[in-house]
Structure formats: C-alpha cells, structure tokens
Amino acid sequence: MIKQNLHTHSLYCDGKNKIEDIVIEAIERGFNILGFSGHGYNRPIDDYSMTLENTELYYSDLKYVKQKYKDKIKIYVGIEEDSCGRYFKDKECLDYVIGSVHFINVNGKFEEVDLSKEVTDNIIKNGFNGSFIEYAKAYYNEVKKVSKWSEVDIVGHIDLLMKFNDNEEYISFSDKEYLDIAYNCIDEIILNDKIIEVNTGAISRGYRTKPYPYVNLLKYINEKGGKICLNSDCHEKSNIDCYYNESMKIIKNCGFKNMMMLSDNGFLKKSIDEF
Ligand SMILES: [Zn+2]
Ligand SMILES: [Zn+2]
C-alpha cells in the first residue's frame, strides 16, 4: 500500500514541528513516502518563506533524515514555490517543486489570498471593484502562469481563493461563470502536463469541510484525463494524514482510476487501488 504526502511544512517556514519529528510521526502513521515542501525563498513579499540561510539548513536536515530513516520511509526534498517568487528555476538539490498561488497583486501591492476573510474582502473590494468573478479571473491567471513553469511538477491547491467560501458566501460553487474560468485553468494545467494536488490543509485548520479542489472541479479533472496526487499540506504533525480516508472516497467517487506517486525515477502513475 502506498501512503504518500508531498506537501509538508516544518519550523523552517510556517510549520510547527522539526523535520525529524514529522518524519517519526509519518512512519508511525504508516506513510512510506514523505516529501517536504518548505515555502521557497520569496522575501520580502512573504515573511513565512524560508530565508536563504534556512534553505541551506533545510537541505542538510533533509539529507540527514533521508539517510537515517531510509529503511523505513522514502524522504523527498521539495519546495513550494510561489507565483510571485520564482527562485528555484534550476531545481538544484530538489526532487520536485509545487507551484502555488498565495498572493495576488492589488494595485501594486501583494495581498495574501488565504490569510483571512477580512483580507479576502479587501482584495475583492479594492482590487476588483467588488467582483468575485474578476478576482477569480486574476487568481486563475496566476495559477495558469505557474503551471507553465518548467520546474513545477505539482500545482498546489488550485482553488485556494475559495478558502473562505465554504458556505458559498462569495459565490456558488456551481456558478457557471466561475466554473468556466476554473475549467479553463484546469485545461491549461493538463496541457502543461502538471499534476493537480488534492489538498486537505484547510480542513485540518477548520476553514473547509472538503479538500481543494472542490468536487465539481475534481470531476472535471478526471473527465479531462488530469493527473492528481493527495497531500495534507501539513503544518502540524498530528494533521499529517488529516481527512485522507475521506478524500480517497471522494477521489474514487469522482471516477479516478490512478494517482501519481513520486519515486527515485520521478513521478509514476499508480492504480488507485494501491493507495
Ligand atoms: Zn500553499
Ligand atoms: Zn503549503
């Protein structure tokens, strides 16, 4: 059985635990593949992103645990790179890259998409004249942008803009105009041959009751032959497999027959029954 998480944050960025403690927790919970994805250098825009000094320590810490626990778990070195902070083009030292959108440019200032409902309200009001649809267009354009980057393997939480919309306060999940924008973005990601992440991070933190992407987007991804992987976007080791069983049911219900697994030879397509 494959139990994998490729989206993990440690004390080097905004996670709560040391790398080795996360590895031990993952082994105890039956993971056989664990990838770390510290927020890649994106200063001064993102104070949570790793400093260059911390990035070096992060690499050496990962090298240490990779060797120490090699008989128990496969450890991979990744980065979560932001659409407004492309620093890891050359991919040195990295097994994979997650490309994510956390910021949106509002009148020349980068505002955080997933910080709080108040900030989201302000982005829509001040950046897009109160139009969620215009915001969605700008957001998904950024997602399309990272999906074109050669170093990116996985596109992270593609509908993060819906973080504070669980009760459809901003827009209905089935709004036709919204879906067309999101579907168009998914088409582009598939065209660029990138993996789309199913991400349970907002569930463990109480913002959402379902993973990203929302189920109608997931169904569309499956219809179009898109590739997916399941990640917990873990910031606290006790959440490392949060909502995994439920997400597997959702993924199967959407019709997926395969998921992607990271190996020493890159990403491999594996039957859903192996997970
Ligand atoms: Zn993220
Ligand atoms: Zn993350």
GROMACS .gro file of N, CA and C in nm, residues 56-219:
model
  492
   56GLU      N    1   1.942   2.639   0.321
   56GLU     CA    2   2.059   2.551   0.328
   56GLU      C    3   2.047   2.452   0.444
   57LEU      N    4   1.999   2.501   0.560
   57LEU     CA    5   1.981   2.414   0.676
   57LEU      C    6   1.873   2.309   0.648
   58TYR      N    7   1.768   2.352   0.579
   58TYR     CA    8   1.658   2.264   0.539
   58TYR      C    9   1.711   2.148   0.453
   59TYR      N   10   1.795   2.182   0.354
   59TYR     CA   11   1.853   2.077   0.269
   59TYR      C   12   1.936   1.980   0.351
   60SER      N   13   2.019   2.033   0.441
   60SER     CA   14   2.109   1.942   0.513
   60SER      C   15   2.031   1.858   0.615
   61ASP      N   16   1.930   1.915   0.676
   61ASP     CA   17   1.843   1.838   0.766
   61ASP      C   18   1.775   1.724   0.691
   62LEU      N   19   1.729   1.754   0.571
   62LEU     CA   20   1.658   1.652   0.492
   62LEU      C   21   1.753   1.542   0.447
   63LYS      N   22   1.875   1.581   0.415
   63LYS     CA   23   1.976   1.483   0.375
   63LYS      C   24   2.000   1.385   0.491
   64TYR      N   25   2.005   1.443   0.611
   64TYR     CA   26   2.029   1.364   0.731
   64TYR      C   27   1.915   1.263   0.757
   65VAL      N   28   1.790   1.311   0.755
   65VAL     CA   29   1.678   1.218   0.784
   65VAL      C   30   1.657   1.118   0.671
   66LYS      N   31   1.687   1.161   0.549
   66LYS     CA   32   1.671   1.071   0.434
   66LYS      C   33   1.757   0.946   0.453
   67GLN      N   34   1.880   0.970   0.498
   67GLN     CA   35   1.974   0.861   0.521
   67GLN      C   36   1.935   0.781   0.647
   68LYS      N   37   1.908   0.853   0.754
   68LYS     CA   38   1.882   0.789   0.883
   68LYS      C   39   1.760   0.696   0.879
   69TYR      N   40   1.656   0.736   0.806
   69TYR     CA   41   1.531   0.659   0.806
   69TYR      C   42   1.508   0.585   0.675
   70LYS      N   43   1.615   0.566   0.597
   70LYS     CA   44   1.597   0.513   0.462
   70LYS      C   45   1.533   0.374   0.456
   71ASP      N   46   1.545   0.298   0.562
   71ASP     CA   47   1.482   0.165   0.561
   71ASP      C   48   1.335   0.170   0.600
   72LYS      N   49   1.291   0.284   0.650
   72LYS     CA   50   1.152   0.295   0.697
   72LYS      C   51   1.062   0.379   0.608
   73ILE      N   52   1.121   0.480   0.543
   73ILE     CA   53   1.039   0.573   0.466
   73ILE      C   54   1.125   0.641   0.359
   74LYS      N   55   1.063   0.671   0.245
   74LYS     CA   56   1.131   0.746   0.138
   74LYS      C   57   1.108   0.895   0.163
   75ILE      N   58   1.216   0.969   0.178
   75ILE     CA   59   1.205   1.114   0.201
   75ILE      C   60   1.245   1.186   0.072
   76TYR      N   61   1.165   1.285   0.033
   76TYR     CA   62   1.198   1.364  -0.085
   76TYR      C   63   1.206   1.513  -0.050
   77VAL      N   64   1.295   1.580  -0.124
   77VAL     CA   65   1.321   1.722  -0.099
   77VAL      C   66   1.246   1.807  -0.202
   78GLY      N   67   1.149   1.881  -0.153
   78GLY     CA   68   1.072   1.967  -0.242
   78GLY      C   69   1.069   2.109  -0.193
   79ILE      N   70   1.004   2.193  -0.271
   79ILE     CA   71   0.984   2.335  -0.238
   79ILE      C   72   0.843   2.371  -0.283
   80GLU      N   73   0.775   2.454  -0.205
   80GLU     CA   74   0.651   2.514  -0.254
   80GLU      C   75   0.687   2.654  -0.303
   81GLU      N   76   0.684   2.668  -0.431
   81GLU     CA   77   0.727   2.793  -0.494
   81GLU      C   78   0.605   2.880  -0.525
   82ASP      N   79   0.616   3.008  -0.502
   82ASP     CA   80   0.501   3.096  -0.522
   82ASP      C   81   0.502   3.161  -0.659
   83SER      N   82   0.383   3.188  -0.709
   83SER     CA   83   0.373   3.251  -0.842
   83SER      C   84   0.441   3.388  -0.846
   84CYS      N   85   0.459   3.452  -0.729
   84CYS     CA   86   0.524   3.583  -0.729
   84CYS      C   87   0.667   3.575  -0.677
   85GLY      N   88   0.724   3.454  -0.670
   85GLY     CA   89   0.860   3.442  -0.619
   85GLY      C   90   0.934   3.325  -0.679
   86ARG      N   91   0.962   3.335  -0.809
   86ARG     CA   92   1.027   3.223  -0.876
   86ARG      C   93   1.178   3.226  -0.849
   87TYR      N   94   1.222   3.140  -0.761
   87TYR     CA   95   1.363   3.141  -0.722
   87TYR      C   96   1.433   3.009  -0.756
   88PHE      N   97   1.351   2.903  -0.778
   88PHE     CA   98   1.408   2.768  -0.786
   88PHE      C   99   1.405   2.708  -0.926
   89LYS      N  100   1.415   2.798  -1.024
   89LYS     CA  101   1.414   2.756  -1.165
   89LYS      C  102   1.509   2.642  -1.196
   90ASP      N  103   1.627   2.646  -1.135
   90ASP     CA  104   1.730   2.549  -1.171
   90ASP      C  105   1.712   2.415  -1.102
   91LYS      N  106   1.626   2.412  -1.000
   91LYS     CA  107   1.587   2.287  -0.937
   91LYS      C  108   1.703   2.212  -0.872
   92GLU      N  109   1.813   2.280  -0.845
   92GLU     CA  110   1.926   2.210  -0.783
   92GLU      C  111   1.884   2.159  -0.644
   93CYS      N  112   1.930   2.043  -0.608
   93CYS     CA  113   1.901   1.982  -0.477
   93CYS      C  114   1.755   1.938  -0.462
   94LEU      N  115   1.670   1.963  -0.559
   94LEU     CA  116   1.528   1.936  -0.539
   94LEU      C  117   1.480   1.813  -0.615
   95ASP      N  118   1.396   1.734  -0.548
   95ASP     CA  119   1.334   1.620  -0.614
   95ASP      C  120   1.208   1.661  -0.688
   96TYR      N  121   1.144   1.768  -0.641
   96TYR     CA  122   1.020   1.814  -0.707
   96TYR      C  123   0.986   1.955  -0.660
   97VAL      N  124   0.896   2.019  -0.733
   97VAL     CA  125   0.851   2.153  -0.697
   97VAL      C  126   0.698   2.159  -0.704
   98ILE      N  127   0.638   2.219  -0.600
   98ILE     CA  128   0.495   2.250  -0.603
   98ILE      C  129   0.484   2.399  -0.640
   99GLY      N  130   0.404   2.430  -0.737
   99GLY     CA  131   0.380   2.570  -0.773
   99GLY      C  132   0.245   2.614  -0.721
  100SER      N  133   0.242   2.720  -0.640
  100SER     CA  134   0.118   2.763  -0.576
  100SER      C  135   0.099   2.914  -0.588
  101VAL      N  136  -0.026   2.954  -0.575
  101VAL     CA  137  -0.058   3.097  -0.574
  101VAL      C  138  -0.109   3.133  -0.434
  102HIS      N  139  -0.033   3.214  -0.362
  102HIS     CA  140  -0.076   3.261  -0.229
  102HIS      C  141  -0.101   3.411  -0.227
  103PHE      N  142  -0.055   3.481  -0.332
  103PHE     CA  143  -0.065   3.627  -0.333
  103PHE      C  144  -0.127   3.676  -0.463
  104ILE      N  145  -0.193   3.788  -0.451
  104ILE     CA  146  -0.249   3.850  -0.571
  104ILE      C  147  -0.209   3.997  -0.568
  105ASN      N  148  -0.173   4.048  -0.682
  105ASN     CA  149  -0.127   4.187  -0.690
  105ASN      C  150  -0.247   4.282  -0.694
  106VAL      N  151  -0.264   4.357  -0.587
  106VAL     CA  152  -0.374   4.453  -0.579
  106VAL      C  153  -0.315   4.593  -0.582
  107ASN      N  154  -0.333   4.662  -0.694
  107ASN     CA  155  -0.280   4.798  -0.711
  107ASN      C  156  -0.132   4.808  -0.671
  108GLY      N  157  -0.054   4.713  -0.717
  108GLY     CA  158   0.090   4.718  -0.693
  108GLY      C  159   0.137   4.658  -0.561
  109LYS      N  160   0.044   4.611  -0.479
  109LYS     CA  161   0.083   4.552  -0.350
  109LYS      C  162   0.036   4.405  -0.347
  110PHE      N  163   0.124   4.316  -0.300
  110PHE     CA  164   0.086   4.175  -0.295
  110PHE      C  165   0.002   4.146  -0.171
  111GLU      N  166  -0.120   4.100  -0.192
  111GLU     CA  167  -0.210   4.068  -0.081
  111GLU      C  168  -0.226   3.916  -0.073
  112GLU      N  169  -0.237   3.867   0.051
  112GLU     CA  170  -0.242   3.723   0.073
  112GLU      C  171  -0.384   3.668   0.049
  113VAL      N  172  -0.391   3.571  -0.039
  113VAL     CA  173  -0.519   3.511  -0.079
  113VAL      C  174  -0.584   3.433   0.035
  114ASP      N  175  -0.502   3.368   0.117
  114ASP     CA  176  -0.556   3.273   0.215
  114ASP      C  177  -0.535   3.315   0.360
  115LEU      N  178  -0.512   3.445   0.384
  115LEU     CA  179  -0.481   3.488   0.520
  115LEU      C  180  -0.605   3.495   0.610
  116SER      N  181  -0.708   3.565   0.565
  116SER     CA  182  -0.830   3.580   0.646
  116SER      C  183  -0.944   3.625   0.556
  117LYS      N  184  -1.064   3.614   0.608
  117LYS     CA  185  -1.180   3.659   0.531
  117LYS      C  186  -1.174   3.811   0.511
  118GLU      N  187  -1.125   3.881   0.612
  118GLU     CA  188  -1.116   4.027   0.602
  118GLU      C  189  -1.025   4.068   0.485
  119VAL      N  190  -0.909   4.000   0.476
  119VAL     CA  191  -0.816   4.034   0.368
  119VAL      C  192  -0.881   4.000   0.233
  120THR      N  193  -0.949   3.886   0.226
  120THR     CA  194  -1.017   3.849   0.100
  120THR      C  195  -1.122   3.953   0.063
  121ASP      N  196  -1.199   3.998   0.162
  121ASP     CA  197  -1.299   4.104   0.138
  121ASP      C  198  -1.232   4.227   0.077
  122ASN      N  199  -1.118   4.265   0.134
  122ASN     CA  200  -1.047   4.384   0.086
  122ASN      C  201  -0.992   4.366  -0.055
  123ILE      N  202  -0.940   4.245  -0.082
  123ILE     CA  203  -0.888   4.218  -0.217
  123ILE      C  204  -1.000   4.239  -0.320
  124ILE      N  205  -1.116   4.180  -0.291
  124ILE     CA  206  -1.227   4.188  -0.387
  124ILE      C  207  -1.276   4.332  -0.402
  125LYS      N  208  -1.287   4.400  -0.288
  125LYS     CA  209  -1.339   4.537  -0.289
  125LYS      C  210  -1.241   4.635  -0.355
  126ASN      N  211  -1.115   4.631  -0.311
  126ASN     CA  212  -1.019   4.732  -0.357
  126ASN      C  213  -0.950   4.695  -0.489
  127GLY      N  214  -0.939   4.564  -0.515
  127GLY     CA  215  -0.867   4.523  -0.635
  127GLY      C  216  -0.959   4.496  -0.753
  128PHE      N  217  -1.083   4.458  -0.725
  128PHE     CA  218  -1.168   4.411  -0.834
  128PHE      C  219  -1.309   4.471  -0.830
  129ASN      N  220  -1.319   4.591  -0.776
  129ASN     CA  221  -1.448   4.663  -0.771
  129ASN      C  222  -1.561   4.579  -0.717
  130GLY      N  223  -1.528   4.492  -0.621
  130GLY     CA  224  -1.631   4.412  -0.557
  130GLY      C  225  -1.674   4.288  -0.636
  131SER      N  226  -1.607   4.261  -0.748
  131SER     CA  227  -1.648   4.147  -0.832
  131SER      C  228  -1.564   4.023  -0.801
  132PHE      N  229  -1.630   3.920  -0.747
  132PHE     CA  230  -1.558   3.795  -0.721
  132PHE      C  231  -1.511   3.733  -0.852
  133ILE      N  232  -1.591   3.746  -0.955
  133ILE     CA  233  -1.556   3.688  -1.086
  133ILE      C  234  -1.427   3.749  -1.141
  134GLU      N  235  -1.414   3.881  -1.129
  134GLU     CA  236  -1.291   3.946  -1.176
  134GLU      C  237  -1.171   3.899  -1.094
  135TYR      N  238  -1.195   3.882  -0.964
  135TYR     CA  239  -1.090   3.828  -0.876
  135TYR      C  240  -1.052   3.687  -0.921
  136ALA      N  241  -1.152   3.605  -0.948
  136ALA     CA  242  -1.127   3.466  -0.991
  136ALA      C  243  -1.045   3.464  -1.120
  137LYS      N  244  -1.076   3.554  -1.212
  137LYS     CA  245  -1.000   3.558  -1.339
  137LYS      C  246  -0.853   3.587  -1.311
  138ALA      N  247  -0.826   3.687  -1.224
  138ALA     CA  248  -0.688   3.724  -1.193
  138ALA      C  249  -0.618   3.610  -1.120
  139TYR      N  250  -0.688   3.549  -1.025
  139TYR     CA  251  -0.629   3.440  -0.947
  139TYR      C  252  -0.593   3.321  -1.038
  140TYR      N  253  -0.690   3.278  -1.119
  140TYR     CA  254  -0.664   3.160  -1.203
  140TYR      C  255  -0.560   3.190  -1.312
  141ASN      N  256  -0.548   3.316  -1.352
  141ASN     CA  257  -0.440   3.350  -1.445
  141ASN      C  258  -0.303   3.324  -1.382
  142GLU      N  259  -0.292   3.353  -1.252
  142GLU     CA  260  -0.167   3.325  -1.181
  142GLU      C  261  -0.142   3.174  -1.174
  143VAL      N  262  -0.249   3.097  -1.150
  143VAL     CA  263  -0.235   2.951  -1.144
  143VAL      C  264  -0.187   2.899  -1.280
  144LYS      N  265  -0.245   2.955  -1.386
  144LYS     CA  266  -0.203   2.913  -1.521
  144LYS      C  267  -0.055   2.945  -1.542
  145LYS      N  268  -0.014   3.061  -1.491
  145LYS     CA  269   0.126   3.104  -1.507
  145LYS      C  270   0.223   3.003  -1.444
  146VAL      N  271   0.197   2.964  -1.316
  146VAL     CA  272   0.291   2.868  -1.253
  146VAL      C  273   0.288   2.732  -1.322
  147SER      N  274   0.172   2.699  -1.378
  147SER     CA  275   0.162   2.567  -1.442
  147SER      C  276   0.248   2.560  -1.569
  148LYS      N  277   0.290   2.676  -1.618
  148LYS     CA  278   0.377   2.678  -1.738
  148LYS      C  279   0.524   2.665  -1.701
  149TRP      N  280   0.557   2.685  -1.576
  149TRP     CA  281   0.698   2.686  -1.537
  149TRP      C  282   0.757   2.544  -1.544
  150SER      N  283   0.874   2.535  -1.607
  150SER     CA  284   0.933   2.403  -1.633
  150SER      C  285   0.966   2.327  -1.504
  151GLU      N  286   1.005   2.397  -1.399
  151GLU     CA  287   1.047   2.327  -1.277
  151GLU      C  288   0.928   2.274  -1.196
  152VAL      N  289   0.809   2.322  -1.224
  152VAL     CA  290   0.691   2.283  -1.143
  152VAL      C  291   0.641   2.145  -1.185
  153ASP      N  292   0.624   2.059  -1.084
  153ASP     CA  293   0.570   1.925  -1.107
  153ASP      C  294   0.422   1.918  -1.069
  154ILE      N  295   0.391   1.982  -0.954
  154ILE     CA  296   0.256   1.975  -0.897
  154ILE      C  297   0.202   2.117  -0.884
  155VAL      N  298   0.078   2.138  -0.921
  155VAL     CA  299   0.016   2.268  -0.897
  155VAL      C  300  -0.066   2.255  -0.768
  156GLY      N  301  -0.033   2.341  -0.669
  156GLY     CA  302  -0.090   2.329  -0.535
  156GLY      C  303  -0.229   2.390  -0.524
  157HIS      N  304  -0.310   2.333  -0.437
  157HIS     CA  305  -0.443   2.387  -0.400
  157HIS      C  306  -0.498   2.487  -0.502
  158ILE      N  307  -0.541   2.436  -0.617
  158ILE     CA  308  -0.572   2.525  -0.731
  158ILE      C  309  -0.688   2.620  -0.705
  159ASP      N  310  -0.779   2.585  -0.611
  159ASP     CA  311  -0.889   2.680  -0.583
  159ASP      C  312  -0.880   2.738  -0.441
  160LEU      N  313  -0.756   2.776  -0.405
  160LEU     CA  314  -0.734   2.836  -0.273
  160LEU      C  315  -0.819   2.962  -0.252
  161LEU      N  316  -0.854   3.029  -0.358
  161LEU     CA  317  -0.936   3.151  -0.345
  161LEU      C  318  -1.072   3.123  -0.282
  162MET      N  319  -1.113   2.995  -0.278
  162MET     CA  320  -1.242   2.958  -0.219
  162MET      C  321  -1.229   2.922  -0.070
  163LYS      N  322  -1.113   2.950  -0.010
  163LYS     CA  323  -1.089   2.911   0.129
  163LYS      C  324  -1.198   2.960   0.224
  164PHE      N  325  -1.240   3.085   0.206
  164PHE     CA  326  -1.340   3.143   0.298
  164PHE      C  327  -1.480   3.142   0.236
  165ASN      N  328  -1.501   3.047   0.144
  165ASN     CA  329  -1.629   3.040   0.074
  165ASN      C  330  -1.702   2.909   0.100
  166ASP      N  331  -1.670   2.844   0.211
  166ASP     CA  332  -1.728   2.711   0.234
  166ASP      C  333  -1.881   2.716   0.239
  167ASN      N  334  -1.936   2.826   0.290
  167ASN     CA  335  -2.082   2.839   0.294
  167ASN      C  336  -2.135   2.920   0.175
  168GLU      N  337  -2.052   2.930   0.071
  168GLU     CA  338  -2.088   2.999  -0.055
  168GLU      C  339  -2.124   3.147  -0.031
  169GLU      N  340  -2.052   3.208   0.061
  169GLU     CA  341  -2.077   3.348   0.093
  169GLU      C  342  -2.040   3.441  -0.023
  170TYR      N  343  -1.933   3.406  -0.094
  170TYR     CA  344  -1.891   3.490  -0.207
  170TYR      C  345  -1.959   3.449  -0.337
  171ILE      N  346  -1.966   3.317  -0.358
  171ILE     CA  347  -2.017   3.268  -0.486
  171ILE      C  348  -2.058   3.121  -0.470
  172SER      N  349  -2.153   3.078  -0.553
  172SER     CA  350  -2.192   2.937  -0.552
  172SER      C  351  -2.081   2.854  -0.616
  173PHE      N  352  -2.054   2.738  -0.559
  173PHE     CA  353  -1.951   2.650  -0.618
  173PHE      C  354  -1.989   2.608  -0.759
  174SER      N  355  -2.118   2.615  -0.791
  174SER     CA  356  -2.160   2.574  -0.926
  174SER      C  357  -2.195   2.694  -1.015
  175ASP      N  358  -2.153   2.813  -0.977
  175ASP     CA  359  -2.175   2.931  -1.062
  175ASP      C  360  -2.110   2.907  -1.199
  176LYS      N  361  -2.189   2.923  -1.303
  176LYS     CA  362  -2.144   2.888  -1.439
  176LYS      C  363  -2.022   2.970  -1.481
  177GLU      N  364  -2.030   3.101  -1.453
  177GLU     CA  365  -1.920   3.188  -1.496
  177GLU      C  366  -1.790   3.153  -1.423
  178TYR      N  367  -1.804   3.125  -1.292
  178TYR     CA  368  -1.687   3.084  -1.212
  178TYR      C  369  -1.629   2.953  -1.265
  179LEU      N  370  -1.717   2.856  -1.288
  179LEU     CA  371  -1.670   2.725  -1.333
  179LEU      C  372  -1.597   2.733  -1.466
  180ASP      N  373  -1.647   2.818  -1.557
  180ASP     CA  374  -1.579   2.830  -1.687
  180ASP      C  375  -1.435   2.880  -1.669
  181ILE      N  376  -1.416   2.972  -1.576
  181ILE     CA  377  -1.281   3.026  -1.550
  181ILE      C  378  -1.192   2.915  -1.492
  182ALA      N  379  -1.249   2.841  -1.394
  182ALA     CA  380  -1.171   2.734  -1.329
  182ALA      C  381  -1.143   2.620  -1.428
  183TYR      N  382  -1.243   2.584  -1.509
  183TYR     CA  383  -1.223   2.475  -1.607
  183TYR      C  384  -1.115   2.512  -1.709
  184ASN      N  385  -1.118   2.638  -1.751
  184ASN     CA  386  -1.019   2.685  -1.847
  184ASN      C  387  -0.878   2.674  -1.788
  185CYS      N  388  -0.866   2.702  -1.659
  185CYS     CA  389  -0.737   2.690  -1.591
  185CYS      C  390  -0.694   2.543  -1.584
  186ILE      N  391  -0.788   2.456  -1.552
  186ILE     CA  392  -0.757   2.312  -1.545
  186ILE      C  393  -0.711   2.262  -1.682
  187ASP      N  394  -0.779   2.306  -1.788
  187ASP     CA  395  -0.738   2.268  -1.925
  187ASP      C  396  -0.591   2.303  -1.947
  188GLU      N  397  -0.555   2.422  -1.905
  188GLU     CA  398  -0.418   2.471  -1.925
  188GLU      C  399  -0.317   2.386  -1.843
  189ILE      N  400  -0.354   2.353  -1.719
  189ILE     CA  401  -0.263   2.273  -1.636
  189ILE      C  402  -0.242   2.135  -1.701
  190ILE      N  403  -0.351   2.078  -1.752
  190ILE     CA  404  -0.340   1.946  -1.815
  190ILE      C  405  -0.255   1.955  -1.943
  191LEU      N  406  -0.278   2.062  -2.018
  191LEU     CA  407  -0.199   2.085  -2.140
  191LEU      C  408  -0.050   2.094  -2.105
  192ASN      N  409  -0.019   2.154  -1.991
  192ASN     CA  410   0.121   2.169  -1.949
  192ASN      C  411   0.172   2.043  -1.878
  193ASP      N  412   0.087   1.941  -1.872
  193ASP     CA  413   0.124   1.810  -1.818
  193ASP      C  414   0.169   1.815  -1.672
  194LYS      N  415   0.099   1.896  -1.590
  194LYS     CA  416   0.134   1.904  -1.448
  194LYS      C  417   0.033   1.825  -1.364
  195ILE      N  418   0.078   1.785  -1.246
  195ILE     CA  419  -0.008   1.712  -1.153
  195ILE      C  420  -0.091   1.814  -1.073
  196ILE      N  421  -0.218   1.785  -1.055
  196ILE     CA  422  -0.304   1.872  -0.975
  196ILE      C  423  -0.318   1.810  -0.836
  197GLU      N  424  -0.294   1.892  -0.736
  197GLU     CA  425  -0.295   1.843  -0.599
  197GLU      C  426  -0.436   1.840  -0.539
  198VAL      N  427  -0.469   1.729  -0.475
  198VAL     CA  428  -0.587   1.724  -0.388
  198VAL      C  429  -0.534   1.752  -0.248
  199ASN      N  430  -0.579   1.861  -0.187
  199ASN     CA  431  -0.513   1.916  -0.068
  199ASN      C  432  -0.614   1.927   0.047
  200THR      N  433  -0.581   1.864   0.161
  200THR     CA  434  -0.676   1.864   0.275
  200THR      C  435  -0.640   1.970   0.381
  201GLY      N  436  -0.544   2.058   0.350
  201GLY     CA  437  -0.491   2.150   0.450
  201GLY      C  438  -0.594   2.240   0.519
  202ALA      N  439  -0.692   2.287   0.443
  202ALA     CA  440  -0.789   2.381   0.503
  202ALA      C  441  -0.890   2.309   0.593
  203ILE      N  442  -0.897   2.177   0.580
  203ILE     CA  443  -0.990   2.101   0.665
  203ILE      C  444  -0.932   2.089   0.806
  204SER      N  445  -0.803   2.053   0.812
  204SER     CA  446  -0.741   2.039   0.944
  204SER      C  447  -0.742   2.171   1.019
  205ARG      N  448  -0.741   2.281   0.946
  205ARG     CA  449  -0.739   2.411   1.011
  205ARG      C  450  -0.878   2.472   1.025
  206GLY      N  451  -0.980   2.393   0.989
  206GLY     CA  452  -1.118   2.433   1.017
  206GLY      C  453  -1.182   2.532   0.921
  207TYR      N  454  -1.120   2.555   0.803
  207TYR     CA  455  -1.178   2.652   0.710
  207TYR      C  456  -1.273   2.589   0.609
  208ARG      N  457  -1.244   2.463   0.577
  208ARG     CA  458  -1.327   2.397   0.477
  208ARG      C  459  -1.368   2.260   0.527
  209THR      N  460  -1.474   2.208   0.466
  209THR     CA  461  -1.519   2.074   0.504
  209THR      C  462  -1.483   1.972   0.396
  210LYS      N  463  -1.431   2.019   0.284
  210LYS     CA  464  -1.390   1.932   0.173
  210LYS      C  465  -1.253   1.977   0.124
  211PRO      N  466  -1.179   1.882   0.062
  211PRO     CA  467  -1.047   1.922   0.012
  211PRO      C  468  -1.054   2.018  -0.107
  212TYR      N  469  -0.940   2.083  -0.135
  212TYR     CA  470  -0.922   2.150  -0.265
  212TYR      C  471  -0.882   2.041  -0.364
  213PRO      N  472  -0.918   2.044  -0.489
  213PRO     CA  473  -1.020   2.131  -0.547
  213PRO      C  474  -1.160   2.078  -0.512
  214TYR      N  475  -1.256   2.169  -0.516
  214TYR     CA  476  -1.394   2.130  -0.486
  214TYR      C  477  -1.438   2.021  -0.583
  215VAL      N  478  -1.536   1.941  -0.539
  215VAL     CA  479  -1.568   1.816  -0.608
  215VAL      C  480  -1.606   1.833  -0.755
  216ASN      N  481  -1.674   1.944  -0.790
  216ASN     CA  482  -1.709   1.958  -0.934
  216ASN      C  483  -1.585   1.984  -1.020
  217LEU      N  484  -1.484   2.047  -0.961
  217LEU     CA  485  -1.358   2.064  -1.034
  217LEU      C  486  -1.285   1.931  -1.046
  218LEU      N  487  -1.289   1.854  -0.938
  218LEU     CA  488  -1.226   1.721  -0.941
  218LEU      C  489  -1.286   1.633  -1.050
  219LYS      N  490  -1.419   1.636  -1.059
  219LYS     CA  491  -1.487   1.556  -1.163
  219LYS      C  492  -1.441   1.599  -1.302
   0.00000   0.00000   0.00000
